[in-house]
Short mmCIF file of C-alpha atoms in Angstrom, two decimals:
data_model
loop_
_atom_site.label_atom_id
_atom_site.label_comp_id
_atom_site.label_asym_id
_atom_site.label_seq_id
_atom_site.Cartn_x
_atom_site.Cartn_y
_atom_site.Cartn_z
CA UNK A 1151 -103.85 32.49 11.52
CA UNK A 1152 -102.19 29.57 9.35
CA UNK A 1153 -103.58 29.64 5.87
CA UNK A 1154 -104.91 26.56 4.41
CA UNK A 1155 -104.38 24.62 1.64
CA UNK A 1156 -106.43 21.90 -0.12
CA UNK A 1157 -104.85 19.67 -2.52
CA UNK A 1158 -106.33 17.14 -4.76
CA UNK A 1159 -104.08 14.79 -6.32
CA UNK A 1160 -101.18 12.68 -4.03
CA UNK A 1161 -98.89 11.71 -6.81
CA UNK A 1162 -95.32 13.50 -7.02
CA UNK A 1163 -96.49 16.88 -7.65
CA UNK A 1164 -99.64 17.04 -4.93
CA UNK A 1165 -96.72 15.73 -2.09
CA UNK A 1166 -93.88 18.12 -3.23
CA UNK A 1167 -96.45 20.84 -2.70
CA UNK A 1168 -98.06 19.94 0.26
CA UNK A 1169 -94.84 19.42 2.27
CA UNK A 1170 -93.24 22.30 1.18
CA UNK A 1171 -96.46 24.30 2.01
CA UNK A 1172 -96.35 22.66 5.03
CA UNK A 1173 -92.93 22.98 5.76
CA UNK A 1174 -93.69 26.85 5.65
CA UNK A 1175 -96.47 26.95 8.32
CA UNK A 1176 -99.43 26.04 6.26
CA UNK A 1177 -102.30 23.98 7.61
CA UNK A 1178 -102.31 21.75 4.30
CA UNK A 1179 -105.04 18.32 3.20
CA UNK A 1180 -104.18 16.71 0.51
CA UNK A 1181 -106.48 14.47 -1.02
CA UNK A 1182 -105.94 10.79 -2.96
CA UNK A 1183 -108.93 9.02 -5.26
CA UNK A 1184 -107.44 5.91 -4.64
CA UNK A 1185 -107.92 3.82 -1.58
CA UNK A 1186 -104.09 3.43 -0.86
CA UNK A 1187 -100.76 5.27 -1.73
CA UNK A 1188 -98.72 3.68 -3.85
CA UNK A 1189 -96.76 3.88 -7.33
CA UNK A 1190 -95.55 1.84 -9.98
CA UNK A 1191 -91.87 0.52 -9.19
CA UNK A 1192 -90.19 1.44 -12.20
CA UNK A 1193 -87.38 4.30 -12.41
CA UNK A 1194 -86.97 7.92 -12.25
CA UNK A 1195 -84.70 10.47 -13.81
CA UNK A 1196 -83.94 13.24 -10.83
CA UNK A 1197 -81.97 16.22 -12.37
CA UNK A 1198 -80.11 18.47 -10.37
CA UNK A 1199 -83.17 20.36 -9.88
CA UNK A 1200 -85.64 18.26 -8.96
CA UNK A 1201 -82.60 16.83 -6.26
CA UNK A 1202 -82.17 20.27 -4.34
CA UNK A 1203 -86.23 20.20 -4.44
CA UNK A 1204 -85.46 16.91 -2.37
CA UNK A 1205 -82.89 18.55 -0.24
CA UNK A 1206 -85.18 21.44 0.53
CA UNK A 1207 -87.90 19.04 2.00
CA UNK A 1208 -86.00 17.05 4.02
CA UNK A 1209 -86.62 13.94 1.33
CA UNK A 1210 -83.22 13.43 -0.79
CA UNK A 1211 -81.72 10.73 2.04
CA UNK A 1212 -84.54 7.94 1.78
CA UNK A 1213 -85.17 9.04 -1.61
CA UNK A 1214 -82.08 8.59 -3.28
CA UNK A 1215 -81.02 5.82 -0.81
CA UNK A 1216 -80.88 3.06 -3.27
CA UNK A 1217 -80.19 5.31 -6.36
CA UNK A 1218 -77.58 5.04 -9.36
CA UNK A 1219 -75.90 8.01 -9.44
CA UNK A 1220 -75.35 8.59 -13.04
CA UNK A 1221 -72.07 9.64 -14.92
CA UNK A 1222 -73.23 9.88 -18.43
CA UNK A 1223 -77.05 9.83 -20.89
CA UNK A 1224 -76.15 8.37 -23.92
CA UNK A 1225 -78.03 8.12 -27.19
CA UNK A 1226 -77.14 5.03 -29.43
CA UNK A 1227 -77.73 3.74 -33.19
CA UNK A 1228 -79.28 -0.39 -32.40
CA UNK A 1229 -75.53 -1.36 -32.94
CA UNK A 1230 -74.24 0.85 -30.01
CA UNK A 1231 -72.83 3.57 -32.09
CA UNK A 1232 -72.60 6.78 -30.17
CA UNK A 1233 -74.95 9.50 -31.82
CA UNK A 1234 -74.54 11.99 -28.47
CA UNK A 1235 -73.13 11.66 -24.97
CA UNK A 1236 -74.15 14.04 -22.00
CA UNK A 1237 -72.06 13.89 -19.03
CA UNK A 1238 -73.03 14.85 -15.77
CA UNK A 1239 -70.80 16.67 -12.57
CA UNK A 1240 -70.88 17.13 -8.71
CA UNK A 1241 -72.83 20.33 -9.63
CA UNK A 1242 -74.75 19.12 -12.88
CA UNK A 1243 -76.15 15.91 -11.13
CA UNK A 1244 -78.57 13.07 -12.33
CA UNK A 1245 -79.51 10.59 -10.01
CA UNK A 1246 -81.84 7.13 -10.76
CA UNK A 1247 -83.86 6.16 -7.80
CA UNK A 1248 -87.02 3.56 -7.81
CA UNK A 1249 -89.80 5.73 -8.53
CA UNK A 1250 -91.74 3.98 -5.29
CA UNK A 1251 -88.76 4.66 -2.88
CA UNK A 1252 -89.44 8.17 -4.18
CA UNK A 1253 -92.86 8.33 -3.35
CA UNK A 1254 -92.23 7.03 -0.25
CA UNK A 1255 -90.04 9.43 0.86
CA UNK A 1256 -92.90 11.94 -0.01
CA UNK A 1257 -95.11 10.58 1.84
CA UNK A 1258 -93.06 10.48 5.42
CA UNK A 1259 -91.64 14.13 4.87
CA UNK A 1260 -95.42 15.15 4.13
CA UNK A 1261 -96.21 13.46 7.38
CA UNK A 1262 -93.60 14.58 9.24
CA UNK A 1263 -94.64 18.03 8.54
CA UNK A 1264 -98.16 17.42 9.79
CA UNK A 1265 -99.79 17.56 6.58
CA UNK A 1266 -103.06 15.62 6.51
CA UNK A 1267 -103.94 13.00 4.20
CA UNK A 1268 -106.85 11.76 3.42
CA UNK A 1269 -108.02 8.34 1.13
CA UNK A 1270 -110.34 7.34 -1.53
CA UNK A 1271 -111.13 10.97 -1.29
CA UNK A 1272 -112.18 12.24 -5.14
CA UNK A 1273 -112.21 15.72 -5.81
CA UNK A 1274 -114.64 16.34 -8.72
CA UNK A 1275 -114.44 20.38 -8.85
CA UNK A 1276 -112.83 23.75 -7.62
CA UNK A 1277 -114.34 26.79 -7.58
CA UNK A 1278 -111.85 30.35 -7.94
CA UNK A 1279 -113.43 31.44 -5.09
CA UNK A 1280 -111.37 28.99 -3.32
CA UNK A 1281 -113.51 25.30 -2.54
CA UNK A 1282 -113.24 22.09 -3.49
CA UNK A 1283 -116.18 19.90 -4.48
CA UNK A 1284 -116.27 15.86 -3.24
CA UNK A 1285 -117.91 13.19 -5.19
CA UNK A 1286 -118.99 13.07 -1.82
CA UNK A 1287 -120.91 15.83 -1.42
CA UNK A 1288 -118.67 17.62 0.64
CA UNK A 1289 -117.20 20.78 0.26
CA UNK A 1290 -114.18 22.29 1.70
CA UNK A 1291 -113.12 25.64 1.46
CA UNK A 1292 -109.17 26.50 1.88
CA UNK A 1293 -107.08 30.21 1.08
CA UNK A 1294 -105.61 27.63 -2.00
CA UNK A 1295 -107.18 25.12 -3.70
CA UNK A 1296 -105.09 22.63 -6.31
CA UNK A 1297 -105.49 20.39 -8.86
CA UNK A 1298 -102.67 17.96 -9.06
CA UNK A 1299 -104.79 15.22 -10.06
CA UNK A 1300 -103.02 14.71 -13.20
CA UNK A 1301 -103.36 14.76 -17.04
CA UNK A 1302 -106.80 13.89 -17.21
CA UNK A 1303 -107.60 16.52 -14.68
CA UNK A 1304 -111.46 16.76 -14.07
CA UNK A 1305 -110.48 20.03 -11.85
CA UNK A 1306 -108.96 21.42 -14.37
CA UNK A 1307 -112.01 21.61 -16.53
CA UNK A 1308 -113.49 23.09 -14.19
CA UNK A 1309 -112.12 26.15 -13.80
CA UNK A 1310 -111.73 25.88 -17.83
CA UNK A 1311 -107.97 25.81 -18.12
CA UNK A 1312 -107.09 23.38 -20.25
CA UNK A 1313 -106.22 24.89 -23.58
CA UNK A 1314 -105.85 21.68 -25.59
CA UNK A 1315 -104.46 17.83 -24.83
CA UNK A 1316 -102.32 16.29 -27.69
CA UNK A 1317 -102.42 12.37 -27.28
CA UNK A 1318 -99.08 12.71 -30.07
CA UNK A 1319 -97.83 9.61 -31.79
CA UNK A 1320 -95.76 7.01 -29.35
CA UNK A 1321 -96.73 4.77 -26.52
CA UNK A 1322 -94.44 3.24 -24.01
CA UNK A 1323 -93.75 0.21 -22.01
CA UNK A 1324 -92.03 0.68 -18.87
CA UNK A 1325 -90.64 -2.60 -16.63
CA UNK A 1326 -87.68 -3.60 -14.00
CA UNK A 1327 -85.50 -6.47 -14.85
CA UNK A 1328 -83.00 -8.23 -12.86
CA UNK A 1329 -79.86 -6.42 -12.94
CA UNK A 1330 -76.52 -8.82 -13.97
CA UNK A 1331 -72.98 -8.56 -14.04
CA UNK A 1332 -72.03 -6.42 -16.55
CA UNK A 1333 -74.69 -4.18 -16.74
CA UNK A 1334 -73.64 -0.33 -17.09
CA UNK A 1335 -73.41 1.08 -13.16
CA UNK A 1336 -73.60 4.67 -14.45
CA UNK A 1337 -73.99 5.03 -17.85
CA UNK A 1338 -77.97 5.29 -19.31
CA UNK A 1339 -78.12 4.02 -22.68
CA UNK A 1340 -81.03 5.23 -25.01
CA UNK A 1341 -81.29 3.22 -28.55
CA UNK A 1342 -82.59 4.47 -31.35
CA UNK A 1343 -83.58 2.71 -34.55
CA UNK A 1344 -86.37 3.99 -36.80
CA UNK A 1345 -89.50 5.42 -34.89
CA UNK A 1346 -88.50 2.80 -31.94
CA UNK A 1347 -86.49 3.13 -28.66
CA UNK A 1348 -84.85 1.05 -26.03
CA UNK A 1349 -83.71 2.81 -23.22
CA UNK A 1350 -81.20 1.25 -20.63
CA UNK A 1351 -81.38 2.86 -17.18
CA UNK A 1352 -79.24 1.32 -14.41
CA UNK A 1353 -81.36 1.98 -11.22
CA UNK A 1354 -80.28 -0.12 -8.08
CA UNK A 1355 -78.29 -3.11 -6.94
CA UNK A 1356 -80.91 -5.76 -8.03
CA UNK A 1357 -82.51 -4.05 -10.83
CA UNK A 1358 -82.33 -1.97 -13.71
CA UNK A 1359 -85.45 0.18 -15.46
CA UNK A 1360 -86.17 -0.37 -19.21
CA UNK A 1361 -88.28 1.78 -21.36
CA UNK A 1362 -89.52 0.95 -24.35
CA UNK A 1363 -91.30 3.50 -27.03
CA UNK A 1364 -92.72 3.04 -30.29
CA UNK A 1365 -95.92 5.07 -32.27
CA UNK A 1366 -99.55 3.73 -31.09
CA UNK A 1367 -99.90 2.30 -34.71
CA UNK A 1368 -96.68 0.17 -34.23
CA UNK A 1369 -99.29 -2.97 -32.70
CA UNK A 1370 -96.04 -5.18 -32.79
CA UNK A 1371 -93.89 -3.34 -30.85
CA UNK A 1372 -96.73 -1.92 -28.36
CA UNK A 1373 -97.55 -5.56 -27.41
CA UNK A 1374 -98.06 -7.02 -23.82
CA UNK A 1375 -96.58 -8.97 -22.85
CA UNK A 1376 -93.26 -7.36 -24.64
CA UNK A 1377 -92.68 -9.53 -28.28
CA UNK A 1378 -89.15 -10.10 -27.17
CA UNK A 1379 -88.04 -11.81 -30.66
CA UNK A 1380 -89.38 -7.56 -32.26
CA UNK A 1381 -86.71 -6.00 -29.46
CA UNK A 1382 -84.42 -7.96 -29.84
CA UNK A 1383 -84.07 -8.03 -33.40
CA UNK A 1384 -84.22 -4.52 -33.74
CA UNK A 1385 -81.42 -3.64 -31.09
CA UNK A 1386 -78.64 -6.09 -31.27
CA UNK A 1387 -76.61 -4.14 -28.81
CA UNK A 1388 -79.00 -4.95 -26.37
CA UNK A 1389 -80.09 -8.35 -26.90
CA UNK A 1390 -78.66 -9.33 -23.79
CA UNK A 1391 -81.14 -7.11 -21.79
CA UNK A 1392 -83.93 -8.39 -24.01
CA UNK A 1393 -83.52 -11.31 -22.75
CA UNK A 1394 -84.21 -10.47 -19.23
CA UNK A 1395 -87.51 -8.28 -20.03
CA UNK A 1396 -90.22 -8.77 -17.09
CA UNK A 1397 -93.50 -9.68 -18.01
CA UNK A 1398 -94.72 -7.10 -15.10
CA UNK A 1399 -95.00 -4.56 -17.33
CA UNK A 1400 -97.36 -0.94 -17.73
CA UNK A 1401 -98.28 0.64 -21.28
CA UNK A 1402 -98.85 3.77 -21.47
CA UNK A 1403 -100.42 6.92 -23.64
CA UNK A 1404 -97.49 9.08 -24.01
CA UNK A 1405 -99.76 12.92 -23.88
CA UNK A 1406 -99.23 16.42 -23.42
CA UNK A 1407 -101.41 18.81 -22.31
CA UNK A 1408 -101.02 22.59 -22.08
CA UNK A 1409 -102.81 25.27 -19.95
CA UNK A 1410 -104.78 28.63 -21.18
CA UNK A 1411 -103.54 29.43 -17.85
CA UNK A 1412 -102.83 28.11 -14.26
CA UNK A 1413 -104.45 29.91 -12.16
CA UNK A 1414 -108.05 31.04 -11.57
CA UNK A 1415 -108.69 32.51 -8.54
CA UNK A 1416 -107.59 30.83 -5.94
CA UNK A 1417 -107.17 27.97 -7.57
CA UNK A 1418 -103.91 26.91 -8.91
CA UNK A 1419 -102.93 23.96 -11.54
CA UNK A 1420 -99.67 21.96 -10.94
CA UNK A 1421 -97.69 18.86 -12.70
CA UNK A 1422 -99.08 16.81 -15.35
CA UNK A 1423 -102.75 18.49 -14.70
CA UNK A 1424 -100.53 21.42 -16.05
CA UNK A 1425 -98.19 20.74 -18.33
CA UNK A 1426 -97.88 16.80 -19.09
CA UNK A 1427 -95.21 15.67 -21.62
CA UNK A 1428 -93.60 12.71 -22.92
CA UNK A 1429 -90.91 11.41 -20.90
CA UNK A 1430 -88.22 12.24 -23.63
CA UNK A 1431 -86.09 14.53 -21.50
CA UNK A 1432 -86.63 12.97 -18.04
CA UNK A 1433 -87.98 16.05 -16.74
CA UNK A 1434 -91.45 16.34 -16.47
CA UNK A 1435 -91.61 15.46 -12.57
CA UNK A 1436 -88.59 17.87 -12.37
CA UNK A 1437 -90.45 20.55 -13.88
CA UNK A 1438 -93.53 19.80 -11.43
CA UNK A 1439 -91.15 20.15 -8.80
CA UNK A 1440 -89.85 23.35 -9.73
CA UNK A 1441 -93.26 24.74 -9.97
CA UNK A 1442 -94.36 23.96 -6.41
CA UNK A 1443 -91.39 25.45 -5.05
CA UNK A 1444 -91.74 28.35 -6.74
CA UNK A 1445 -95.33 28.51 -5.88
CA UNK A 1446 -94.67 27.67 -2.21
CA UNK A 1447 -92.09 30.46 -2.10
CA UNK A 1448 -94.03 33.30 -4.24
CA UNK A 1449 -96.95 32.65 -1.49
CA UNK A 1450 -94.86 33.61 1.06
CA UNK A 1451 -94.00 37.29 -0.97
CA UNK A 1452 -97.21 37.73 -1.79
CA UNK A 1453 -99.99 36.99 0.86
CA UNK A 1454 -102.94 37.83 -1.35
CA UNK A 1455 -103.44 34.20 -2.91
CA UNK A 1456 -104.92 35.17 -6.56
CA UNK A 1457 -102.28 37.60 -7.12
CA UNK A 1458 -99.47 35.55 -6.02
CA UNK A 1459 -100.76 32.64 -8.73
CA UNK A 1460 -100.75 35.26 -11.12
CA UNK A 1461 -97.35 36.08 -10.07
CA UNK A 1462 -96.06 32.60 -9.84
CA UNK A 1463 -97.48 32.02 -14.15
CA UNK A 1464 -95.81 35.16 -14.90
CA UNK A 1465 -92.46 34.33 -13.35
CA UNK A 1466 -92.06 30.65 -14.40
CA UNK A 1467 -93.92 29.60 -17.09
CA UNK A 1468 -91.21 30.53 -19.97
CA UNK A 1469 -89.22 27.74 -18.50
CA UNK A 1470 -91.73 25.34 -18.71
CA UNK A 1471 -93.31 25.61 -21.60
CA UNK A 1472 -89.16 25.67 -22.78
CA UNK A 1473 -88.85 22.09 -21.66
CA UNK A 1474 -92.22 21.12 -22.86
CA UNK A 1475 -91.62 22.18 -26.08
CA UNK A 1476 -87.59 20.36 -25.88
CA UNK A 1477 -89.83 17.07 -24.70
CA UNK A 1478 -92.23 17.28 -27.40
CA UNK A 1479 -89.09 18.42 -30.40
CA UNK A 1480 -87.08 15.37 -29.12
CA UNK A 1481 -89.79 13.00 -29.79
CA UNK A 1482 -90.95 14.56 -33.06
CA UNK A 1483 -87.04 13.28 -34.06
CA UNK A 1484 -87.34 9.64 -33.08
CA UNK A 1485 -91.44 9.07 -34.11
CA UNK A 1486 -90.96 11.14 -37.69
CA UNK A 1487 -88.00 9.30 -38.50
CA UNK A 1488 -88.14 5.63 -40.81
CA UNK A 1489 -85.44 3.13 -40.71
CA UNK A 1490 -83.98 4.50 -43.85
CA UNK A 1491 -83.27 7.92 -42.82
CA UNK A 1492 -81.27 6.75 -39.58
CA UNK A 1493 -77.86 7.45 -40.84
CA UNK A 1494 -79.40 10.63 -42.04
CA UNK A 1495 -80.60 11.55 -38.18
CA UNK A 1496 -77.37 10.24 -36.77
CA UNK A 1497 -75.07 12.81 -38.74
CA UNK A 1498 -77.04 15.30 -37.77
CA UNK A 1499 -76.95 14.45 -34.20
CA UNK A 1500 -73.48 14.49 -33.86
CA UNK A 1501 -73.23 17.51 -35.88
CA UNK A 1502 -75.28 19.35 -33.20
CA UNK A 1503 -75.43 17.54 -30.29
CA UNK A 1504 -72.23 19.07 -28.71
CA UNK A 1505 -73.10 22.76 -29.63
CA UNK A 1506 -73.47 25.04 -26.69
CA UNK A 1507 -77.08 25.93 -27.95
CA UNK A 1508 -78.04 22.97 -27.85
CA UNK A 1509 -76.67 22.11 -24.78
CA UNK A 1510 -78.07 25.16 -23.44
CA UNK A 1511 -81.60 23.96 -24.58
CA UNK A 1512 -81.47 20.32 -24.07
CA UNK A 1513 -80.47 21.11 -20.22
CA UNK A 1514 -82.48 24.56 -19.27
CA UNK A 1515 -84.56 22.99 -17.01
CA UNK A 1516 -82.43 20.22 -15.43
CA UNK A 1517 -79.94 23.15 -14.08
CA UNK A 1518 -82.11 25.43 -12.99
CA UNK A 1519 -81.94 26.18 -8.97
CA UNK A 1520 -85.44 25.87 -7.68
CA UNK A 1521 -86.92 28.95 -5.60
CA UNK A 1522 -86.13 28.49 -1.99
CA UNK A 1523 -83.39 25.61 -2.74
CA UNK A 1524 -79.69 25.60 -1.87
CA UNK A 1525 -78.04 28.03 -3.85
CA UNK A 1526 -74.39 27.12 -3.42
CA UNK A 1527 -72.25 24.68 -4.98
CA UNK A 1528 -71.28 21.60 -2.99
CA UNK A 1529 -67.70 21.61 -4.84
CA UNK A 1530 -67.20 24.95 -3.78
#
């Protein structure tokens, strides 16, 4: 008999899963609060690993259809001084789709794959025996039961996982803005002055994704709309994309959460609902995505479910709490740091920045091969 799955939660994480799941001959519902699919169109970092996740599922074509495929991340002083650069290859890739064009190439593979989706459906509760409570009233009972429903995960709580949730220091504002001529094609630009960041992502033909960070007690520069005459005073280098901020914007509560465990049961914890960070590295949806591959694939080693979840914690949690940490050390740099010890930051920087260490650190999790993903080179 097919073994069932229900997942609460349809944002990156929740889809990932329940195609993959699908994909290997589950019988898979996955469950959204909100009366419609959709996501807010700003940009996404995919790393290597989070793109042979795509490949696996069938998704990378319509999701990377429109992407920038990126050459270089590069941290900058407001002036444009180079403090580090990190270069990408054929093997080592880094890719800059529209987060929507992402989702929506979730959603078809999910349906392609049969798995069953089902609207302003709230979970409000799992129980390790393996069911999922409604707000309903309903109760469905599956081999695996998930909470992907993300940071603020009420499933979560109830199985008692969460082992604490730090709301940290810095806020951000993320927006699209017309793209013009000129603009970097394949170079992401990340300023830094004092506790405040502009970062420069090109993203598709018409449009390029800005993020903007700054503490939660920085009222100025967490303004909406965006105080354009604050950004572009404080980065003079990029004055010119100031000028083209949108006044669509989203603020939000940069937060991290961490699990006393994942697992409980037969119930198992995945993306932000598990391990939430800033977006400092780019890789918290890549981590999510490693995660559901590797649970997918340790379920089909392992058919007793509450093992295999205590399998899949043991085997891959070192790497995510890694980049967790990486997220959470990077942004401890920029929101610790006044305007008068920025020369101070920027030597040291470039003192480290190109050490293999750090290297080694900085790109753990954006190299690593998913389980169940294409393990060959495509220069090879």
């Amino acid at each position: 008999m097919r073994r069932t799955a229900e997942i609460a939660g349809a944002g990156l994480s929740g889809l990932v899963l329940a195609t993959r799941l699908a994909q290997l001959g589950w019988q898979v519902r996955l469950h959204e609060r909100n009366p419609e699919l959709r996501m807010f169109g700003a940009g996404i970092w995919i790393w290597e690993s989070g793109l042979r996740t795509l490949e696996a599922i069938g998704a990378f074509d319509q999701a990377t259809a429109r992407a920038r495929s990126i050459a270089e991340w590069r941290i900058a002083d407001q002036h444009g001084g180079v403090l580090m650069s990190r270069r990408t290859t054929p093997d080592d890739r880094l890719l800059l789709p529209p987060r929507a064009d992402l989702y929506e190439a979730l959603i078809a593979q999910a349906q392609h794959f049969g798995v069953q989706i089902e609207t302003s459906s709230l979970a409000v509760g799992a129980s390790p025996d393996g069911r999922l409570q409604m707000e309903n009233g309903k109760e469905y009972a599956a081999d695996l039961v998930v909470a992907a429903d993300g940071a603020y995960s009420r499933l979560r709580e109830s199985i008692f996982s969460t082992a604490w949730m730090d709301f940290g220091t810095e806020a951000g504002i993320r927006m699209m803005i017309d793209r013009d001529e000129g603009d970097p094609e394949d170079t992401i630009i990340e300023y830094w002055h004092g506790r405040r960041r502009l970062l420069y992502n090109p993203c598709t033909d018409g449009q390029d994704y800005i993020f903007l960070s700054a503490p939660v007690s920085d009222e100025r520069a967490s303004r909406m709309p965006v105080d354009r005459d604050l950004w572009r005073t404080q980065f003079p280098a990029a004055a010119h994309l100031v000028d083209r901020f949108a006044e669509a914007s989203r603020w939000d509560r940069l937060v991290n959460v961490r699990c006393r465990y994942w697992s409980k049961g037969h119930v198992a914890v995945v993306g932000d609902a598990a391990h939430a960070m800033p977006p400092n590295l780019g890789q918290a949806a890549n981590t999510a995505f490693i995660n559901a591959m590797a649970l997918a694939m340790t379920l089909e080693r392992e058919r007793d479910v509450p093992t295999a979840l205590a399998r899949w914690e043991q085997e891959n949690r070192a790497l995510t709490d890694h980049v967790q940490w990486w997220s959470y050390l990077y942004g401890f740099v920029v929101a610790k740091v006044p305007d008068r010890m920025d020369g101070v930051r920027a030597r040291l920087l470039r003192s480290v920045s190109g050490s293999r260490p750090f290297q080694n650190g900085l790109n753990k999790g954006a190299r690593h091969v998913p389980a169940g993903a294409r393990t060959t080179s495509l220069t090879a």
